[in-house]
Amino acid sequence: MKRTNRPGKSARLFIAKHKLFVGIASGLLVVLLIIGGFTAWSLAQWREYDQHTTSQQRAFRESLAAALALPADTSEAKAKKRVAIQAASTAFAAQQRICDVSWLTAWQQRLFEPAKKRVDDCRASLAALDTLRGDVDRTMSYLQHEQALASLIATATDGANEQDEALWQATSDKWQTLTGAIKNMKVSSEFEPVRARAGQLAELVSAGWKELLAAHTVKDRSRYEKAVGELDKAYVAFQALSQDDVTTMAALLQPFETLSDK
Amino acid sequence: MCVMCSMAYSATGVVMATTTGLPVVTTASQMTTNTVAVSQVASLRTLPQVLENVKAPALREPGWLVQQKAAEAAAVAQRAAQRRAVTVVTYDVTTKGTVVANLAEFRTQASATLNDSRGWARLGVSFQEVASGGMFTLVLSEAGQIPSFSSGCGTEYSCRAGRYVIINQDRWLGATSSWNSAGGSLRDYRHMVVNHETGHWLGHGHAICTGAGQPAQVMQQQSMNLQGCAFNPWPTASELWSTQLGIRL
């Protein structure tokens, strides 16, 4: 009788268990490697998120600061500076989704508090900067209206410092035109009080000129002398418009006092 | 598997919490005050500079006003010229009743008073005595004769009646008791009485004291009572006018 080399039943059982163990261990190792790999990838993603969000927001502050630092000693330089500030604001306005997270890692905010905090901090800071951007836009809009008003006024007051009667009608007409132009200005709510006040004061000067011309026409000396006095007062009142403007502008500039210079 | 997941969760949390690097963002609380930015924005303003240049133009006077003023100036100059032209006022001198005072002295002193640079001569007039037919008659009169000029004139004081400027001889010689007791000199009294009565002829009425210590107006009845004013024999600046001569103040 010939004996075979086949292992015994117990030996086969041992081998089967061993294979199973190796298989399970290998499986666990693979899973562990996958989890570890994903964890490492996630950490890299979050670091990149940090760097990206920080650099974007810093870029806005820096570009705004650089634009603000531009000289404004001439009208051309002022225009260039305004464009640069507006460009910084517009560029940042396009970055409203910088705090968004990829869906592959977004779910981690629900599991990991540090991840959630980073996103929350990013959004809080973004909101603060967005408020600042809004303030910048409002201020630039105000300055734009102010410049438009200044141009209108400069046109009405570019006459000779000393005028004889031949020029009075033209000057009166200029002020009447100015009054109408100010009334027709479409401005922001921030600039509206200044526009309205400027309109009232321009109308006062215009009325002063009309009265002067009327007194001149009838050659009424006392009326003429009174009209000259009233016209002087109207001009002084008009010049005081800068006080209204200063008050409004101060409120607009307040946000810039907390602009980070880091 | 749960053990593995738990380990992975813990490891990820710890690593994420301790990851070093830049702060995620600069938060609003980290912002610092930046007044430089304020001035940088403010430098963009244009309105204040424009408003600074808004000034009422200097108005050259229109032609009609220049003409009006020129006409006024001419009229003023004409009046001034008229004032500057010396008007000669003539007067003659006479006496009434028994006159014991020195008539020559009366004439001399009356003329000196009338032409004194402190007196009515400041009206731009010159008083000239003529033998007769003067514009007014200066009379040195016996006191008792004065009422004969007018029922309004008494014997005690000097008077003016129509063209007659009447000086009471008693007052000429002795002033009044109130004047004397107040320490006034006789020469000043004579200045005062001649100026006062001539003032009536020039068109003035009586004046009252304008305030304690103030010089009395010459038309105040200083012979009677100074009313708190100080002696003053000469017409004051406000009295330099004459309806008689058509001279305005």
Coordinates of C-alpha atoms in Angstrom, one line a residue:
Chain A
M1 CA 0.0 0.0 0.0
K2 CA 1.4 3.3 -1.2
R3 CA 1.3 6.4 1.2
T4 CA 0.5 9.8 -0.4
N5 CA 2.2 13.2 0.6
R6 CA -1.1 15.0 0.9
P7 CA -1.2 17.1 4.1
G8 CA -3.5 16.1 6.7
K9 CA -6.8 17.7 7.4
S10 CA -5.4 19.9 10.2
A11 CA -2.6 21.0 8.1
R12 CA -4.9 22.2 5.4
L13 CA -7.0 24.1 7.8
F14 CA -3.8 25.8 9.1
I15 CA -2.9 26.8 5.6
A16 CA -6.3 28.1 4.8
K17 CA -6.3 30.2 8.0
H18 CA -2.9 31.5 7.2
K19 CA -4.0 32.6 3.7
L20 CA -7.0 34.2 5.1
F21 CA -4.9 36.2 7.6
V22 CA -2.5 37.3 5.0
G23 CA -5.4 38.3 2.7
I24 CA -7.1 40.3 5.5
A25 CA -3.8 41.8 6.6
S26 CA -3.0 42.8 3.0
G27 CA -6.5 44.3 2.7
L28 CA -6.1 46.3 5.9
L29 CA -2.7 47.5 4.8
V30 CA -4.2 48.6 1.5
V31 CA -7.0 50.4 3.2
L32 CA -4.6 52.0 5.7
L33 CA -2.5 53.1 2.8
I34 CA -5.5 54.6 1.1
I35 CA -6.6 56.4 4.2
G36 CA -3.1 57.6 5.0
G37 CA -2.7 58.8 1.4
F38 CA -6.0 60.6 1.4
T39 CA -5.1 62.2 4.8
A40 CA -1.8 63.4 3.5
W41 CA -3.5 64.7 0.4
S42 CA -6.2 66.4 2.5
L43 CA -3.5 68.1 4.6
A44 CA -1.8 69.3 1.5
Q45 CA -5.1 70.6 0.2
W46 CA -5.8 72.5 3.4
R47 CA -2.3 74.0 3.4
E48 CA -2.9 75.2 -0.1
Y49 CA -6.3 76.5 0.9
D50 CA -4.5 78.6 3.7
Q51 CA -1.9 79.9 1.3
H52 CA -4.4 80.7 -1.4
T53 CA -7.0 82.5 0.7
T54 CA -4.3 84.4 2.6
S55 CA -2.5 85.5 -0.5
Q56 CA -5.7 86.5 -2.3
Q57 CA -6.8 88.7 0.6
R58 CA -3.3 90.0 1.2
A59 CA -3.1 90.8 -2.5
F60 CA -6.2 92.9 -2.3
R61 CA -4.9 94.8 0.7
E62 CA -1.6 95.3 -0.9
S63 CA -3.0 96.4 -4.3
L64 CA -5.3 98.8 -2.5
A65 CA -2.5 100.2 -0.4
A66 CA -0.3 100.6 -3.4
A67 CA -3.0 102.4 -5.3
L68 CA -3.7 104.6 -2.3
A69 CA 0.0 105.4 -2.1
L70 CA 0.1 106.7 -5.6
P71 CA 0.7 110.5 -5.9
A72 CA -2.2 112.8 -6.5
D73 CA -0.6 116.1 -7.0
T74 CA -2.0 116.8 -10.5
S75 CA -5.4 116.2 -12.0
E76 CA -3.8 113.5 -14.3
A77 CA -2.2 111.8 -11.3
K78 CA -5.5 111.9 -9.5
A79 CA -7.3 110.3 -12.4
K80 CA -4.6 107.6 -12.6
K81 CA -4.9 106.9 -8.8
R82 CA -8.7 106.7 -9.0
V83 CA -8.4 104.1 -11.8
A84 CA -5.9 102.1 -9.8
I85 CA -8.0 102.0 -6.6
Q86 CA -11.1 101.1 -8.7
A87 CA -9.1 98.3 -10.4
A88 CA -8.0 96.8 -7.0
S89 CA -11.6 96.8 -5.8
T90 CA -12.9 95.3 -9.0
A91 CA -10.2 92.6 -8.9
F92 CA -11.2 91.7 -5.4
A93 CA -14.9 91.7 -6.2
A94 CA -14.1 88.8 -8.6
Q95 CA -12.7 86.8 -5.7
Q96 CA -15.8 86.2 -3.8
R97 CA -15.5 82.4 -3.9
I98 CA -12.0 82.1 -2.5
C99 CA -13.2 80.6 0.8
D100 CA -15.1 77.8 -1.0
V101 CA -13.6 74.4 -0.5
S102 CA -13.5 71.4 -2.9
W103 CA -16.1 68.8 -2.3
L104 CA -13.4 66.2 -1.8
T105 CA -12.3 68.0 1.4
A106 CA -15.4 70.1 2.2
W107 CA -17.0 67.2 4.2
Q108 CA -14.0 67.4 6.6
Q109 CA -15.4 70.6 8.1
R110 CA -18.1 68.6 9.7
L111 CA -15.6 66.2 11.2
F112 CA -12.6 68.3 12.0
E113 CA -13.0 71.5 14.0
P114 CA -9.7 73.1 12.8
A115 CA -10.9 72.7 9.2
K116 CA -14.2 74.3 10.0
K117 CA -12.4 77.1 11.9
R118 CA -10.2 77.9 8.9
V119 CA -13.2 78.2 6.6
D120 CA -15.1 80.3 9.1
D121 CA -12.1 82.6 9.6
C122 CA -11.6 82.9 5.9
R123 CA -15.3 83.9 5.4
A124 CA -15.2 86.3 8.3
S125 CA -12.1 88.0 6.9
L126 CA -13.6 88.0 3.4
A127 CA -16.7 89.6 4.8
A128 CA -14.6 92.3 6.5
L129 CA -12.6 93.0 3.4
D130 CA -15.7 92.9 1.3
T131 CA -17.2 95.6 3.5
L132 CA -14.0 97.6 3.0
R133 CA -14.3 97.1 -0.7
G134 CA -17.9 98.4 -0.5
D135 CA -16.6 101.4 1.4
V136 CA -13.9 102.0 -1.2
D137 CA -16.5 101.8 -4.0
R138 CA -18.8 104.2 -2.2
T139 CA -16.0 106.6 -1.6
M140 CA -14.8 106.4 -5.2
S141 CA -18.3 107.0 -6.3
Y142 CA -18.5 110.0 -4.0
L143 CA -15.2 111.3 -5.3
Q144 CA -16.4 110.8 -8.9
H145 CA -19.5 112.9 -8.2
E146 CA -17.5 115.5 -6.3
Q147 CA -15.2 115.8 -9.3
A148 CA -18.2 116.2 -11.6
L149 CA -19.6 118.9 -9.4
A150 CA -16.2 120.6 -9.1
S151 CA -16.0 120.7 -12.9
L152 CA -19.4 122.3 -13.2
I153 CA -18.5 124.9 -10.6
A154 CA -15.2 125.6 -12.2
T155 CA -16.9 126.3 -15.5
A156 CA -19.3 128.7 -13.9
T157 CA -16.6 130.6 -12.1
D158 CA -13.9 130.8 -14.6
G159 CA -14.7 134.4 -15.5
A160 CA -12.6 137.4 -14.8
N161 CA -12.0 138.5 -11.2
E162 CA -12.9 142.0 -12.1
Q163 CA -16.0 142.5 -14.2
D164 CA -17.7 145.4 -15.8
E165 CA -21.4 145.6 -16.6
A166 CA -20.9 144.1 -20.1
L167 CA -20.0 140.7 -18.5
W168 CA -22.7 140.5 -15.9
Q169 CA -25.4 138.9 -18.1
A170 CA -23.0 136.2 -19.2
T171 CA -22.0 135.5 -15.6
S172 CA -25.6 135.4 -14.5
D173 CA -26.4 132.9 -17.3
K174 CA -23.5 130.7 -16.2
W175 CA -24.8 130.5 -12.7
Q176 CA -28.3 129.8 -13.9
T177 CA -26.9 127.0 -16.1
L178 CA -24.9 125.7 -13.2
T179 CA -28.0 125.6 -11.0
G180 CA -29.8 123.5 -13.6
A181 CA -26.9 121.2 -14.1
I182 CA -26.5 120.6 -10.4
K183 CA -30.2 119.8 -10.2
N184 CA -29.9 117.3 -13.0
M185 CA -27.0 115.4 -11.5
K186 CA -27.6 111.8 -10.7
V187 CA -25.6 111.0 -7.7
S188 CA -25.2 108.4 -5.0
S189 CA -27.1 108.6 -1.7
E190 CA -23.9 109.6 0.0
F191 CA -23.3 112.6 -2.2
E192 CA -27.0 113.6 -2.5
P193 CA -26.9 116.0 0.6
V194 CA -23.9 117.8 -0.9
R195 CA -25.5 118.0 -4.4
A196 CA -28.8 119.3 -2.9
R197 CA -27.0 121.9 -0.8
A198 CA -24.8 123.0 -3.8
G199 CA -28.0 123.4 -5.8
Q200 CA -29.6 125.6 -3.2
L201 CA -26.5 127.8 -2.9
A202 CA -26.0 128.1 -6.6
E203 CA -29.6 129.2 -6.9
L204 CA -28.9 131.8 -4.3
V205 CA -25.9 133.2 -6.3
S206 CA -28.0 133.0 -9.5
A207 CA -30.8 135.0 -7.9
G208 CA -28.2 137.5 -6.6
W209 CA -27.0 138.1 -10.2
K210 CA -30.5 138.4 -11.5
E211 CA -31.4 141.0 -8.9
L212 CA -28.2 142.9 -9.6
L213 CA -29.0 143.0 -13.3
A214 CA -32.6 144.1 -12.6
A215 CA -31.3 147.0 -10.4
H216 CA -28.8 147.8 -13.0
T217 CA -31.5 147.9 -15.7
V218 CA -33.7 150.4 -13.8
K219 CA -30.6 152.3 -12.6
D220 CA -31.9 152.1 -9.0
R221 CA -28.8 152.9 -6.9
S222 CA -30.0 151.8 -3.5
R223 CA -31.4 148.5 -5.0
Y224 CA -28.1 148.0 -6.9
E225 CA -26.0 148.6 -3.8
K226 CA -28.2 146.2 -1.8
A227 CA -27.9 143.6 -4.6
V228 CA -24.1 143.9 -4.6
G229 CA -24.1 143.2 -0.8
E230 CA -26.5 140.2 -1.2
L231 CA -24.4 138.8 -4.0
D232 CA -21.3 138.9 -1.9
K233 CA -23.1 137.1 0.9
A234 CA -24.3 134.5 -1.6
Y235 CA -20.8 133.8 -2.8
V236 CA -19.5 133.5 0.8
A237 CA -22.3 131.0 1.5
F238 CA -21.5 129.1 -1.6
Q239 CA -17.9 128.8 -0.7
A240 CA -19.0 127.4 2.7
L241 CA -20.3 124.4 0.8
S242 CA -16.9 122.8 1.4
Q243 CA -17.9 122.5 5.1
D244 CA -20.9 120.3 4.1
D245 CA -18.6 118.3 1.9
V246 CA -16.0 117.9 4.6
T247 CA -18.6 116.5 7.0
T248 CA -19.9 114.0 4.6
M249 CA -16.5 113.0 3.4
A250 CA -15.3 112.4 7.0
A251 CA -18.0 109.8 7.5
L252 CA -17.0 108.1 4.2
L253 CA -13.3 108.1 5.1
Q254 CA -13.8 106.5 8.5
P255 CA -13.5 102.9 7.2
F256 CA -10.1 103.8 5.9
E257 CA -8.9 104.4 9.4
T258 CA -9.1 100.6 10.0
L259 CA -7.5 99.6 6.8
S260 CA -4.8 97.1 7.6
D261 CA -1.4 98.3 6.6
K262 CA 0.2 94.9 7.2
Chain B
M1 CA -11.7 49.0 10.4
C2 CA -13.2 51.2 13.1
V3 CA -10.0 51.2 14.9
M4 CA -8.2 52.3 11.8
C5 CA -10.8 55.0 11.0
S6 CA -10.5 56.3 14.5
M7 CA -6.7 56.4 14.3
A8 CA -6.9 58.2 11.0
Y9 CA -9.4 60.7 12.3
S10 CA -7.2 61.5 15.3
A11 CA -4.1 61.8 13.3
T12 CA -5.7 64.1 10.8
G13 CA -7.2 66.3 13.5
V14 CA -3.9 66.6 15.4
V15 CA -1.9 67.2 12.3
M16 CA -4.3 69.8 11.0
A17 CA -4.5 71.6 14.3
T18 CA -0.8 71.8 14.7
T19 CA 0.1 72.5 11.1
T20 CA 2.3 75.5 11.1
G21 CA 2.3 78.3 8.6
L22 CA 0.7 81.6 8.0
P23 CA -2.5 82.5 9.7
V24 CA -5.4 81.6 7.5
V25 CA -6.4 85.2 7.1
T26 CA -5.9 88.5 8.7
T27 CA -9.1 89.0 10.6
A28 CA -10.9 92.2 11.0
S29 CA -9.8 92.5 14.6
Q30 CA -6.2 92.4 13.4
M31 CA -6.6 95.5 11.3
T32 CA -4.7 98.4 12.6
T33 CA -5.4 102.1 12.4
N34 CA -4.1 103.6 9.2
T35 CA -4.6 107.4 9.1
V36 CA -2.2 107.5 6.2
A37 CA -4.8 105.8 4.1
V38 CA -7.3 108.4 5.0
S39 CA -5.1 111.2 3.8
Q40 CA -4.3 109.2 0.7
V41 CA -7.9 109.0 -0.2
A42 CA -8.6 112.6 0.8
S43 CA -5.9 113.7 -1.6
L44 CA -8.2 112.7 -4.4
R45 CA -10.6 115.4 -3.6
T46 CA -11.1 118.2 -6.0
L47 CA -14.1 120.2 -4.7
P48 CA -12.4 122.1 -1.8
Q49 CA -9.7 123.5 -4.2
V50 CA -12.4 124.6 -6.7
L51 CA -14.5 126.1 -3.9
E52 CA -11.5 128.0 -2.6
N53 CA -11.4 129.9 -5.9
V54 CA -15.1 130.8 -5.9
K55 CA -15.1 134.4 -5.0
A56 CA -17.5 137.2 -5.9
P57 CA -15.9 139.1 -8.7
A58 CA -15.0 142.7 -8.1
L59 CA -17.7 144.6 -9.9
R60 CA -16.7 147.8 -11.7
E61 CA -19.4 150.4 -11.1
P62 CA -21.8 150.7 -14.1
G63 CA -21.7 153.8 -16.1
W64 CA -24.9 155.3 -14.8
L65 CA -23.7 154.9 -11.2
V66 CA -20.3 156.4 -12.0
Q67 CA -22.2 159.4 -13.6
Q68 CA -24.5 159.7 -10.6
K69 CA -21.6 159.7 -8.2
A70 CA -19.7 162.2 -10.3
A71 CA -22.7 164.4 -10.3
E72 CA -23.0 164.1 -6.5
A73 CA -19.3 164.8 -6.1
A74 CA -19.6 167.8 -8.2
A75 CA -22.6 169.1 -6.2
V76 CA -20.7 168.5 -3.0
A77 CA -17.7 170.3 -4.4
Q78 CA -19.9 173.2 -5.5
R79 CA -21.4 173.5 -2.0
A80 CA -17.9 173.4 -0.5
A81 CA -16.8 176.0 -2.9
Q82 CA -19.8 178.1 -2.0
R83 CA -18.9 177.7 1.7
R84 CA -15.4 178.6 1.1
A85 CA -16.4 181.8 -0.7
V86 CA -16.5 184.5 2.0
T87 CA -19.9 186.1 2.3
V88 CA -19.7 189.6 3.6
V89 CA -22.4 190.4 6.2
T90 CA -22.7 194.1 6.7
Y91 CA -24.1 195.7 9.8
D92 CA -24.4 199.2 11.1
V93 CA -24.0 200.3 14.7
T94 CA -26.3 202.7 16.7
T95 CA -27.3 203.5 20.2
K96 CA -30.7 203.8 21.9
G97 CA -31.4 206.0 24.9
T98 CA -28.7 207.3 27.3
V99 CA -25.5 205.4 26.6
V100 CA -22.7 205.8 29.1
A101 CA -20.6 203.0 27.9
N102 CA -17.6 203.6 25.6
L103 CA -19.2 203.3 22.1
A104 CA -15.8 203.0 20.3
E105 CA -14.9 200.1 22.6
F106 CA -18.3 198.6 21.9
R107 CA -17.7 198.8 18.2
T108 CA -14.2 197.4 18.3
Q109 CA -15.1 194.6 20.6
A110 CA -18.3 193.7 18.7
S111 CA -16.4 193.6 15.5
A112 CA -13.6 191.5 17.0
T113 CA -16.2 189.0 18.4
L114 CA -18.1 188.7 15.1
N115 CA -14.9 188.1 13.1
D116 CA -13.2 186.0 15.6
S117 CA -12.0 182.6 14.1
R118 CA -13.9 180.9 16.9
G119 CA -17.1 182.7 16.2
W120 CA -19.7 182.9 13.4
A121 CA -16.9 183.7 10.9
R122 CA -16.6 179.9 10.8
L123 CA -19.7 180.0 8.7
G124 CA -17.5 181.4 6.0
V125 CA -18.7 184.9 6.5
S126 CA -17.0 188.2 7.2
F127 CA -18.8 190.9 9.3
Q128 CA -18.2 194.3 8.0
E129 CA -19.5 197.5 9.8
V130 CA -21.0 200.1 7.5
A131 CA -22.2 203.6 8.2
S132 CA -25.8 202.7 7.4
G133 CA -27.9 200.3 5.6
G134 CA -26.3 197.2 7.0
M135 CA -28.0 193.8 6.8
F136 CA -28.6 194.1 10.5
T137 CA -28.2 196.9 13.1
L138 CA -26.2 196.4 16.1
V139 CA -27.7 198.5 18.9
L140 CA -26.2 199.4 22.3
S141 CA -29.2 200.3 24.2
E142 CA -30.1 201.8 27.6
A143 CA -31.9 199.0 29.5
G144 CA -35.1 200.8 29.8
Q145 CA -35.3 201.5 26.1
I146 CA -35.1 197.9 25.0
P147 CA -38.8 197.1 25.3
S148 CA -39.4 199.8 22.7
F149 CA -38.0 197.5 20.0
S150 CA -40.5 194.8 20.8
S151 CA -43.0 193.8 23.5
G152 CA -41.1 190.5 23.7
C153 CA -38.0 192.3 24.9
G154 CA -37.5 193.1 28.6
T155 CA -35.2 195.5 30.4
E156 CA -33.1 192.9 32.1
Y157 CA -31.5 191.1 29.2
S158 CA -30.3 191.8 25.6
C159 CA -32.7 191.1 22.8
R160 CA -33.1 190.7 19.0
A161 CA -36.1 192.2 17.3
G162 CA -36.2 191.9 13.5
R163 CA -33.1 193.4 12.0
Y164 CA -32.0 194.9 15.4
V165 CA -29.5 193.1 17.5
I166 CA -29.8 194.9 20.8
I167 CA -27.2 194.7 23.5
N168 CA -28.4 195.8 26.9
Q169 CA -26.0 198.4 28.2
D170 CA -26.3 197.2 31.8
R171 CA -25.2 193.7 30.7
W172 CA -22.4 195.1 28.5
L173 CA -21.0 196.9 31.5
G174 CA -21.6 194.3 34.2
A175 CA -22.7 190.9 32.7
T176 CA -25.2 189.1 34.9
S177 CA -25.0 188.2 38.6
S178 CA -25.2 184.4 37.7
W179 CA -22.4 184.8 35.2
N180 CA -20.3 186.8 37.6
S181 CA -20.9 184.5 40.6
A182 CA -20.0 181.5 38.4
G183 CA -16.6 183.2 37.7
G184 CA -17.2 184.2 34.1
S185 CA -15.1 187.1 32.8
L186 CA -16.7 190.3 31.4
R187 CA -14.9 189.9 28.1
D188 CA -16.2 186.4 27.6
Y189 CA -19.7 187.6 28.6
R190 CA -19.4 190.3 25.9
H191 CA -18.3 187.7 23.3
M192 CA -21.2 185.5 24.4
V193 CA -23.9 188.2 24.3
V194 CA -22.9 189.5 20.9
N195 CA -22.7 186.0 19.4
H196 CA -25.9 185.0 21.1
E197 CA -28.0 187.9 19.8
T198 CA -26.4 187.8 16.4
G199 CA -27.1 184.1 16.4
H200 CA -30.8 184.9 16.6
W201 CA -30.5 187.2 13.6
L202 CA -28.7 184.4 11.7
G203 CA -31.8 182.2 12.3
H204 CA -31.1 180.4 15.6
G205 CA -33.6 179.8 18.4
H206 CA -32.6 179.0 22.0
A207 CA -30.7 175.8 22.8
I208 CA -30.5 173.8 26.0
C209 CA -27.5 172.2 27.7
T210 CA -26.6 169.0 26.0
G211 CA -25.1 167.4 29.1
A212 CA -23.5 168.2 32.4
G213 CA -19.9 169.4 31.9
Q214 CA -20.4 169.9 28.1
P215 CA -19.6 173.3 26.7
A216 CA -22.8 175.3 26.5
Q217 CA -24.1 176.1 23.0
V218 CA -23.9 179.8 22.4
M219 CA -27.6 179.9 21.8
Q220 CA -28.2 178.5 25.3
Q221 CA -29.4 181.3 27.7
Q222 CA -26.1 181.4 29.6
S223 CA -27.0 184.8 31.2
M224 CA -29.7 183.1 33.2
N225 CA -28.5 179.5 33.9
L226 CA -25.8 177.3 32.7
Q227 CA -27.9 174.1 33.4
G228 CA -24.8 172.2 34.3
C229 CA -22.9 173.1 31.1
A230 CA -19.6 175.0 31.1
F231 CA -19.2 178.6 29.9
N232 CA -18.8 178.8 26.2
P233 CA -19.0 182.2 24.4
W234 CA -18.6 180.7 20.9
P235 CA -20.9 178.8 18.6
T236 CA -20.4 175.0 18.7
A237 CA -19.8 172.9 15.5
S238 CA -23.5 171.9 15.5
E239 CA -24.5 175.5 15.4
L240 CA -22.7 176.4 12.3
W241 CA -25.6 177.0 10.0
S242 CA -27.8 180.0 9.1
T243 CA -31.2 180.1 7.6
Q244 CA -30.7 183.9 7.2
L245 CA -27.7 183.3 5.0
G246 CA -28.8 180.0 3.5
I247 CA -25.9 178.1 5.0
R248 CA -26.5 174.5 5.8
L249 CA -24.6 172.5 8.4

